PDB file of C-alpha atoms in Angstrom:
ATOM      1  CA  MET A   1     145.231 146.879  91.839  1.00 98.00           C
ATOM      2  CA  VAL A   2     146.074 149.907  89.723  1.00 98.00           C
ATOM      3  CA  ILE A   3     144.643 150.068  86.186  1.00 98.00           C
ATOM      4  CA  ASP A   4     145.936 152.909  84.017  1.00 97.00           C
ATOM      5  CA  ASP A   5     147.225 153.179  80.458  1.00 96.00           C
ATOM      6  CA  SER A   6     149.817 155.717  81.641  1.00 95.00           C
ATOM      7  CA  LYS A   7     153.037 153.992  82.681  1.00 96.00           C
ATOM      8  CA  THR A   8     153.923 157.023  84.813  1.00 95.00           C
ATOM      9  CA  ILE A   9     150.669 156.892  86.798  1.00 94.00           C
ATOM     10  CA  ARG A  10     150.929 153.099  87.253  1.00 95.00           C
ATOM     11  CA  ARG A  11     154.505 153.360  88.495  1.00 96.00           C
ATOM     12  CA  THR A  12     153.753 156.304  90.795  1.00 95.00           C
ATOM     13  CA  ALA A  13     150.762 154.594  92.420  1.00 96.00           C
ATOM     14  CA  GLU A  14     152.584 151.268  92.650  1.00 97.00           C
ATOM     15  CA  THR A  15     155.623 152.874  94.317  1.00 96.00           C
ATOM     16  CA  LEU A  16     153.524 154.837  96.820  1.00 95.00           C
ATOM     17  CA  LEU A  17     151.441 151.788  97.734  1.00 96.00           C
ATOM     18  CA  LYS A  18     154.399 149.394  97.998  1.00 97.00           C
ATOM     19  CA  LYS A  19     156.216 151.821 100.306  1.00 96.00           C
ATOM     20  CA  ALA A  20     153.113 151.680 102.521  1.00 95.00           C
ATOM     21  CA  GLY A  21     153.349 147.880 102.621  1.00 96.00           C
ATOM     22  CA  CYS A  22     150.678 147.024 100.051  1.00 96.00           C
ATOM     23  CA  ASP A  23     150.928 144.242  97.483  1.00 96.00           C
ATOM     24  CA  VAL A  24     150.220 145.847  94.109  1.00 97.00           C
ATOM     25  CA  VAL A  25     149.091 144.380  90.803  1.00 98.00           C
ATOM     26  CA  THR A  26     148.960 146.643  87.747  1.00 98.00           C
ATOM     27  CA  ALA A  27     147.187 146.507  84.403  1.00 97.00           C
ATOM     28  CA  THR A  28     147.380 148.736  81.338  1.00 96.00           C
ATOM     29  CA  ASP A  29     143.673 148.581  80.422  1.00 95.00           C
ATOM     30  CA  GLY A  30     140.333 147.085  81.363  1.00 95.00           C
ATOM     31  CA  PHE A  31     140.768 143.883  79.374  1.00 94.00           C
ATOM     32  CA  GLU A  32     144.089 143.053  80.998  1.00 96.00           C
ATOM     33  CA  ALA A  33     142.668 144.032  84.393  1.00 96.00           C
ATOM     34  CA  LEU A  34     139.625 141.744  84.161  1.00 94.00           C
ATOM     35  CA  ALA A  35     141.856 138.725  83.547  1.00 93.00           C
ATOM     36  CA  LYS A  36     144.123 139.662  86.460  1.00 97.00           C
ATOM     37  CA  ILE A  37     141.224 140.426  88.822  1.00 97.00           C
ATOM     38  CA  ALA A  38     139.969 136.857  88.520  1.00 94.00           C
ATOM     39  CA  ASP A  39     143.435 135.497  89.367  1.00 95.00           C
ATOM     40  CA  GLU A  40     144.618 138.021  91.942  1.00 96.00           C
ATOM     41  CA  LYS A  41     141.339 138.907  93.730  1.00 96.00           C
ATOM     42  CA  PRO A  42     142.462 142.422  94.741  1.00 97.00           C
ATOM     43  CA  ARG A  43     140.968 143.995  97.860  1.00 97.00           C
ATOM     44  CA  ILE A  44     140.668 147.425  96.190  1.00 98.00           C
ATOM     45  CA  ILE A  45     140.903 148.580  92.570  1.00 98.00           C
ATOM     46  CA  PHE A  46     142.063 151.997  91.346  1.00 98.00           C
ATOM     47  CA  VAL A  47     140.965 152.503  87.734  1.00 97.00           C
ATOM     48  CA  ASP A  48     141.682 155.319  85.287  1.00 96.00           C
ATOM     49  CA  ILE A  49     138.637 156.566  83.396  1.00 95.00           C
ATOM     50  CA  MET A  50     140.240 157.404  80.048  1.00 93.00           C
ATOM     51  CA  MET A  51     141.738 154.208  78.602  1.00 94.00           C
ATOM     52  CA  PRO A  52     141.703 152.612  75.155  1.00 90.00           C
ATOM     53  CA  ARG A  53     139.572 149.546  74.342  1.00 89.00           C
ATOM     54  CA  LEU A  54     137.700 149.347  77.663  1.00 94.00           C
ATOM     55  CA  ASP A  55     137.449 152.591  79.622  1.00 95.00           C
ATOM     56  CA  GLY A  56     137.236 152.949  83.387  1.00 96.00           C
ATOM     57  CA  TYR A  57     133.456 153.277  83.444  1.00 97.00           C
ATOM     58  CA  GLN A  58     133.017 150.061  81.457  1.00 97.00           C
ATOM     59  CA  THR A  59     135.617 148.256  83.551  1.00 97.00           C
ATOM     60  CA  CYS A  60     133.956 149.364  86.793  1.00 98.00           C
ATOM     61  CA  ALA A  61     130.511 148.313  85.549  1.00 98.00           C
ATOM     62  CA  LEU A  62     131.809 144.849  84.605  1.00 97.00           C
ATOM     63  CA  ILE A  63     133.448 144.428  88.029  1.00 97.00           C
ATOM     64  CA  LYS A  64     130.340 145.579  89.899  1.00 98.00           C
ATOM     65  CA  ASN A  65     128.039 143.348  87.806  1.00 97.00           C
ATOM     66  CA  ASN A  66     130.071 140.269  88.719  1.00 96.00           C
ATOM     67  CA  GLN A  67     128.711 138.385  91.757  1.00 96.00           C
ATOM     68  CA  VAL A  68     132.191 137.505  93.025  1.00 96.00           C
ATOM     69  CA  PHE A  69     133.674 141.009  92.778  1.00 96.00           C
ATOM     70  CA  ARG A  70     130.595 143.185  93.323  1.00 96.00           C
ATOM     71  CA  ASP A  71     131.758 144.178  96.831  1.00 97.00           C
ATOM     72  CA  THR A  72     135.353 144.950  95.795  1.00 97.00           C
ATOM     73  CA  PRO A  73     135.848 148.719  96.215  1.00 98.00           C
ATOM     74  CA  VAL A  74     136.543 150.547  92.945  1.00 98.00           C
ATOM     75  CA  VAL A  75     138.129 154.011  93.034  1.00 98.00           C
ATOM     76  CA  MET A  76     137.973 156.000  89.800  1.00 97.00           C
ATOM     77  CA  LEU A  77     141.066 158.028  88.833  1.00 95.00           C
ATOM     78  CA  SER A  78     140.709 160.956  86.462  1.00 92.00           C
ATOM     79  CA  SER A  79     142.282 164.219  85.469  1.00 89.00           C
ATOM     80  CA  LYS A  80     138.721 165.526  85.011  1.00 82.00           C
ATOM     81  CA  ASP A  81     137.009 166.874  88.093  1.00 80.00           C
ATOM     82  CA  GLY A  82     133.581 167.559  86.673  1.00 82.00           C
ATOM     83  CA  LEU A  83     130.270 166.797  88.317  1.00 89.00           C
ATOM     84  CA  PHE A  84     129.192 164.752  85.276  1.00 91.00           C
ATOM     85  CA  ASP A  85     132.259 162.502  85.532  1.00 89.00           C
ATOM     86  CA  ARG A  86     131.744 161.941  89.252  1.00 91.00           C
ATOM     87  CA  ALA A  87     128.048 161.181  88.726  1.00 93.00           C
ATOM     88  CA  ARG A  88     128.790 158.753  85.893  1.00 94.00           C
ATOM     89  CA  GLY A  89     131.311 157.016  88.159  1.00 94.00           C
ATOM     90  CA  ARG A  90     128.630 156.596  90.826  1.00 95.00           C
ATOM     91  CA  ILE A  91     126.132 155.258  88.278  1.00 96.00           C
ATOM     92  CA  VAL A  92     128.492 152.432  87.259  1.00 97.00           C
ATOM     93  CA  GLY A  93     129.123 151.613  90.913  1.00 97.00           C
ATOM     94  CA  SER A  94     132.408 153.285  91.848  1.00 97.00           C
ATOM     95  CA  ASP A  95     133.010 153.744  95.553  1.00 98.00           C
ATOM     96  CA  GLN A  96     135.177 156.852  95.327  1.00 97.00           C
ATOM     97  CA  TYR A  97     136.617 159.330  92.812  1.00 96.00           C
ATOM     98  CA  LEU A  98     140.153 160.733  92.992  1.00 96.00           C
ATOM     99  CA  THR A  99     141.448 163.493  90.754  1.00 93.00           C
ATOM    100  CA  LYS A 100     144.923 163.209  89.230  1.00 92.00           C
ATOM    101  CA  PRO A 101     147.485 164.069  90.297  1.00 91.00           C
ATOM    102  CA  PHE A 102     146.586 162.183  93.468  1.00 93.00           C
ATOM    103  CA  THR A 103     148.667 162.148  96.632  1.00 93.00           C
ATOM    104  CA  LYS A 104     149.961 159.282  98.728  1.00 94.00           C
ATOM    105  CA  ASP A 105     147.540 160.360 101.460  1.00 96.00           C
ATOM    106  CA  GLU A 106     144.580 160.165  99.064  1.00 96.00           C
ATOM    107  CA  LEU A 107     145.516 156.643  97.920  1.00 96.00           C
ATOM    108  CA  LEU A 108     146.124 155.396 101.451  1.00 96.00           C
ATOM    109  CA  GLY A 109     142.993 157.185 102.679  1.00 97.00           C
ATOM    110  CA  ALA A 110     140.915 155.291 100.110  1.00 97.00           C
ATOM    111  CA  ILE A 111     142.472 152.013 101.273  1.00 96.00           C
ATOM    112  CA  ARG A 112     141.809 152.871 104.926  1.00 96.00           C
ATOM    113  CA  GLU A 113     138.223 153.822 104.146  1.00 96.00           C
ATOM    114  CA  HIS A 114     137.279 150.883 101.925  1.00 96.00           C
ATOM    115  CA  VAL A 115     139.545 147.985 102.889  1.00 93.00           C
ATOM    116  CA  MET A 116     140.303 148.401 106.556  1.00 81.00           C
ATOM    117  CA  THR A 117     136.749 149.007 107.766  1.00 64.00           C
TER     118      THR A 117
END
């Protein structure tokens, strides 16, 4: 699952992942994502930090506090590469942090690391 309010980022990630043979579900923000997560049960979630209504930190915390989805890997996506942002991601339970613009190898590497182990 790719959650990002940027249509460009959603499309880019979706295209890269589909070309690699992944099934991809997208959402424009945390609220939409939470509804889809319950239905789709994604094996990994890529979530943008800066989103309206429910940001990536809040979305990640809600996923990780849910018994059913607690073990679903969450990878934070951000254009910020600061230590504070990475630490805050860890505090809410994220499994990894990728800086935008990300590469196909980074996305697939996260999947290999968190889903295929």
